[in-house]
DNA sequence: TTCCATGTTCCGCA
DNA sequence: TTGCGGAACATGGA
């Protein structure tokens, strides 16, 4: 569940379950998921402290802990959080688990192990070091800034939307939805888009991200007229009843409707 | 068994 | 030199 709206849901989940509780320790820790710290180091940085607030930037989550610094989390393709008390409620594939002093747990489950966790001093330093572009939710709300940042690109529109250095937060799933609703073919070159098309693309993207967050549409619960509920080759398009096709663009398989995504 | 998957990084080519 | 796209990565489910 790892694109911007999903990560936003993880943030709210973390807020509701794991803030302001004393951390007793890290009792499960797969070092392959750790980015820049050892299991021992992570334990010593967090034990006895508590998380005071959460931030989301793109697909990353940052949990501020007393003392100084942030625990950052990235979910890869299959990561998610689960808070629980009883062992029988534990998720599968726990990569890292925080034990709180009140005998509850927060588990970071990561089946494919493509996620990672680490420590950073400030969010701004982290964003700079990774060369992340502006958060997609912020950038798409400003159509002029969006057009400036997208403009002049050589590659496909889909590739640009998914490029975390251009803007952070959009992945394969939501890029498909944005192009679907904007009526743009996934392979359309950014350089072929008119300015008003870029503006419309920004508006569409912002609306989709906001709607997904509002509806908490993590893995399902998307509106029926969206592509996502039927993102599969051979299904009928909810807009024009043409047939959904699959196409590889920028190295990822995507789905689109050839009937109304011609622009 | 084979293919596919919401992630990023790395390498080769224009 | 820069930026783009494809392959690689790890793992499990259909």
XYZ file of C-alpha atoms (C1' of nucleotides) in Angstrom:
291
model
C 0.000 0.000 0.000
C 2.709 2.468 -0.811
C 1.745 5.507 -2.901
C 1.015 8.954 -1.517
C -2.614 8.362 -0.462
C -1.694 5.031 1.116
C 1.253 6.498 2.966
C -1.021 9.292 4.179
C -3.273 6.621 5.639
C -0.257 5.027 7.311
C 0.570 8.405 8.821
C -2.907 8.731 10.283
C -2.691 5.180 11.566
C 0.627 5.900 13.226
C -0.824 9.102 14.721
C -3.750 7.192 16.172
C -1.810 4.264 17.578
C 1.796 5.051 18.338
C 2.451 8.645 19.376
C 3.503 9.706 22.879
C 4.052 6.191 24.147
C 7.322 5.202 25.735
C 9.362 2.909 23.523
C 10.558 -0.103 25.477
C 12.667 -1.529 22.670
C 12.987 -2.982 19.194
C 12.329 -6.667 19.625
C 12.310 -7.782 16.000
C 14.709 -6.354 13.474
C 15.692 -7.557 10.017
C 18.908 -5.704 9.305
C 18.297 -5.932 5.550
C 15.573 -3.326 5.985
C 17.788 -0.896 7.845
C 19.181 1.878 5.742
C 21.891 3.672 7.658
C 21.929 2.219 11.128
C 22.531 -1.101 12.858
C 19.865 -2.941 14.836
C 21.786 -2.125 17.971
C 22.061 1.527 16.996
C 18.361 1.791 16.245
C 17.509 0.265 19.567
C 19.718 2.627 21.498
C 18.422 5.688 19.656
C 14.779 4.884 20.334
C 14.614 3.037 23.637
C 13.185 5.097 26.472
C 11.996 7.819 24.105
C 8.667 8.360 22.405
C 7.419 9.593 19.046
C 6.052 13.111 19.221
C 4.747 13.762 15.728
C 4.541 12.368 12.217
C 5.195 13.854 8.828
C 4.668 12.486 5.368
C 6.716 13.546 2.354
C 6.028 11.784 -0.925
C 6.032 8.084 -0.149
C 8.084 8.533 3.016
C 6.955 8.761 6.607
C 8.927 10.512 9.326
C 8.340 9.863 13.012
C 9.956 12.484 15.207
C 11.366 11.211 18.448
C 12.317 13.074 21.565
C 15.947 13.893 21.638
C 16.577 14.813 18.087
C 15.878 13.160 14.831
C 13.344 11.242 12.840
C 12.767 7.610 12.137
C 12.002 7.404 8.433
C 9.970 4.637 6.848
C 9.530 3.626 3.250
C 7.094 0.856 2.425
C 8.433 -0.526 -0.828
C 5.652 -2.312 -2.654
C 4.275 -4.467 0.123
C 5.010 -2.700 3.397
C 2.413 -1.674 5.963
C 2.039 -0.928 9.674
C 0.111 -2.903 12.221
C -0.445 -1.946 15.844
C -1.612 -4.629 18.230
C -1.350 -6.026 21.705
C -1.900 -9.764 21.413
C 0.586 -11.927 19.585
C -2.223 -13.655 17.706
C -2.927 -10.359 15.918
C 0.608 -10.073 14.614
C 0.921 -9.696 10.835
C 3.069 -11.998 8.701
C 6.497 -10.934 7.447
C 7.390 -8.645 10.319
C 10.569 -6.831 9.428
C 10.860 -4.540 12.415
C 8.803 -4.369 15.568
C 8.690 -1.683 18.200
C 7.595 -2.673 21.669
C 6.053 0.064 23.773
C 6.125 0.244 27.536
C 2.353 -0.323 27.676
C 2.872 -3.766 26.151
C 1.574 -2.872 22.720
C 3.497 -3.347 19.493
C 3.930 -1.514 16.242
C 5.060 -3.849 13.470
C 6.486 -2.885 10.115
C 5.513 -5.752 7.849
C 7.363 -6.007 4.572
C 6.783 -9.160 2.588
C 9.021 -8.388 -0.367
C 11.597 -6.548 1.700
C 11.770 -3.641 -0.690
C 10.991 -1.164 2.044
C 13.486 0.393 4.398
C 13.819 2.249 7.649
C 16.487 4.530 9.027
C 17.321 7.645 10.965
C 17.650 11.204 9.719
C 18.346 14.487 11.447
C 15.767 16.583 9.608
C 13.211 15.929 6.907
C 14.688 18.715 4.810
C 18.162 17.142 4.841
C 16.693 13.811 3.891
C 14.719 15.256 0.981
C 17.791 17.095 -0.260
C 20.057 14.067 0.001
C 17.616 11.887 -1.937
C 16.961 14.682 -4.416
C 13.222 14.296 -3.990
C 11.038 16.756 -5.843
C 8.215 18.670 -4.129
C 5.496 16.590 -2.524
C 3.003 15.670 -5.238
C -0.021 16.820 -3.235
C 1.452 20.298 -2.846
C 2.823 20.620 -6.360
C -0.306 19.500 -8.199
C -2.353 22.126 -6.341
C -0.259 24.774 -8.056
C -0.805 24.260 -11.766
C 1.780 26.844 -12.818
C 4.506 25.354 -10.648
C 3.512 21.902 -11.868
C 3.778 22.959 -15.511
C 7.162 24.584 -14.868
C 8.515 21.431 -13.302
C 7.165 19.067 -15.923
C 7.917 21.250 -18.912
C 10.938 20.515 -21.078
C 11.056 16.817 -20.229
C 11.976 14.433 -23.002
C 10.276 11.269 -21.784
C 6.745 10.012 -21.386
C 4.134 11.783 -19.291
C 3.705 8.661 -17.203
C 7.425 8.399 -16.571
C 7.522 12.016 -15.451
C 4.590 11.580 -13.053
C 6.333 8.600 -11.457
C 9.739 10.275 -11.282
C 10.301 11.048 -7.595
C 12.849 13.720 -8.464
C 10.229 15.685 -10.379
C 7.587 15.252 -7.700
C 7.384 12.801 -4.839
C 4.468 10.514 -4.132
C 2.965 9.190 -7.364
C 3.600 5.603 -8.448
C 2.397 3.212 -11.111
C -1.173 2.824 -9.848
C -2.053 6.493 -9.402
C -0.168 7.526 -12.530
C -2.501 5.243 -14.465
C -5.550 6.797 -12.818
C -4.360 10.347 -13.436
C -3.720 9.725 -17.128
C -7.019 7.884 -17.447
C -8.993 10.811 -16.057
C -6.951 13.379 -17.933
C -7.599 11.532 -21.185
C -3.904 11.263 -21.974
C -2.152 8.270 -23.493
C 0.519 6.955 -21.085
C 3.263 7.123 -23.685
C 2.454 10.711 -24.677
C 5.626 12.780 -24.498
C 5.613 15.615 -21.996
C 7.127 17.819 -24.680
C 4.027 17.325 -26.817
C 1.670 18.664 -24.177
C 0.299 22.185 -24.477
C 0.405 24.405 -21.433
C -3.317 24.139 -20.854
C -3.008 20.354 -20.976
C -0.337 20.508 -18.279
C -2.583 22.729 -16.181
C -5.489 20.324 -16.598
C -3.205 17.424 -15.724
C -2.216 19.143 -12.480
C -5.864 19.759 -11.565
C -6.785 16.157 -12.332
C -3.883 14.770 -10.321
C -4.672 16.977 -7.315
C -8.318 15.987 -7.365
C -7.484 12.291 -7.547
C -4.966 12.394 -4.707
C -7.322 14.411 -2.517
C -10.269 12.165 -3.246
C -8.266 9.014 -2.509
C -7.119 10.463 0.812
C -10.571 11.718 1.771
C -12.208 8.412 1.000
C -9.343 6.485 2.605
C -9.291 4.560 -0.631
C -6.124 2.643 0.141
C -6.536 -0.627 -1.662
C -10.217 -0.446 -2.514
C -13.111 1.915 -2.140
C -12.212 3.864 -5.233
C -15.083 5.562 -7.049
C -16.777 3.312 -9.587
C -16.006 5.634 -12.466
C -12.282 5.413 -11.799
C -9.978 3.086 -13.665
C -8.506 1.523 -10.530
C -11.433 -0.731 -9.539
C -11.106 -2.422 -12.912
C -7.460 -2.021 -13.718
C -7.149 -5.219 -15.726
C -6.732 -6.083 -19.380
C -9.983 -6.820 -21.182
C -12.336 -5.062 -18.735
C -14.632 -2.374 -20.089
C -13.841 1.305 -19.608
C -16.220 2.973 -17.115
C -16.176 6.157 -19.197
C -16.527 5.114 -22.806
C -16.954 1.317 -22.722
C -13.924 0.645 -24.850
C -11.661 -2.211 -23.669
C -8.882 -1.626 -21.119
C -5.460 -2.498 -22.498
C -2.096 -3.100 -20.903
C 1.071 -1.386 -22.056
C 4.585 -1.161 -20.741
C 5.762 2.436 -20.336
C 8.857 3.541 -18.485
C 9.553 -0.009 -17.454
C 6.224 -0.617 -15.719
C 3.070 -2.284 -16.901
C 0.203 0.132 -16.980
C -3.430 0.014 -17.940
C -5.331 2.496 -20.063
C -8.344 2.950 -22.288
C -7.402 3.380 -25.949
C -10.872 4.811 -26.570
C -10.538 8.059 -24.687
C -6.818 8.279 -23.820
C -5.568 9.528 -27.136
C -4.382 13.016 -26.259
C 5.851 -23.809 -13.513
C 5.536 -19.190 -15.143
C 4.173 -14.691 -14.796
C 3.125 -10.778 -12.257
C 3.223 -7.270 -8.562
C 1.474 -0.221 -5.700
C 8.883 0.133 -4.608
C 14.025 2.125 -5.837
C 18.677 1.744 -7.747
C 21.954 1.011 -11.244
C 23.705 0.870 -15.949
C 23.816 1.695 -20.930
C 22.563 4.611 -24.520
C 21.224 8.842 -26.805
C 26.946 15.787 -19.065
C 22.204 14.791 -18.385
C 18.219 12.293 -18.449
C 15.495 8.436 -19.887
C 14.125 3.556 -19.960
C 14.999 -1.223 -19.033
C 16.815 -4.708 -15.971
C 17.756 -6.184 -11.446
C 16.424 -6.754 -6.811
C 13.277 -10.125 -3.114
C 9.311 -12.757 -2.262
C 4.878 -14.810 -2.603
C 0.378 -15.450 -4.864
C -2.507 -16.532 -8.948
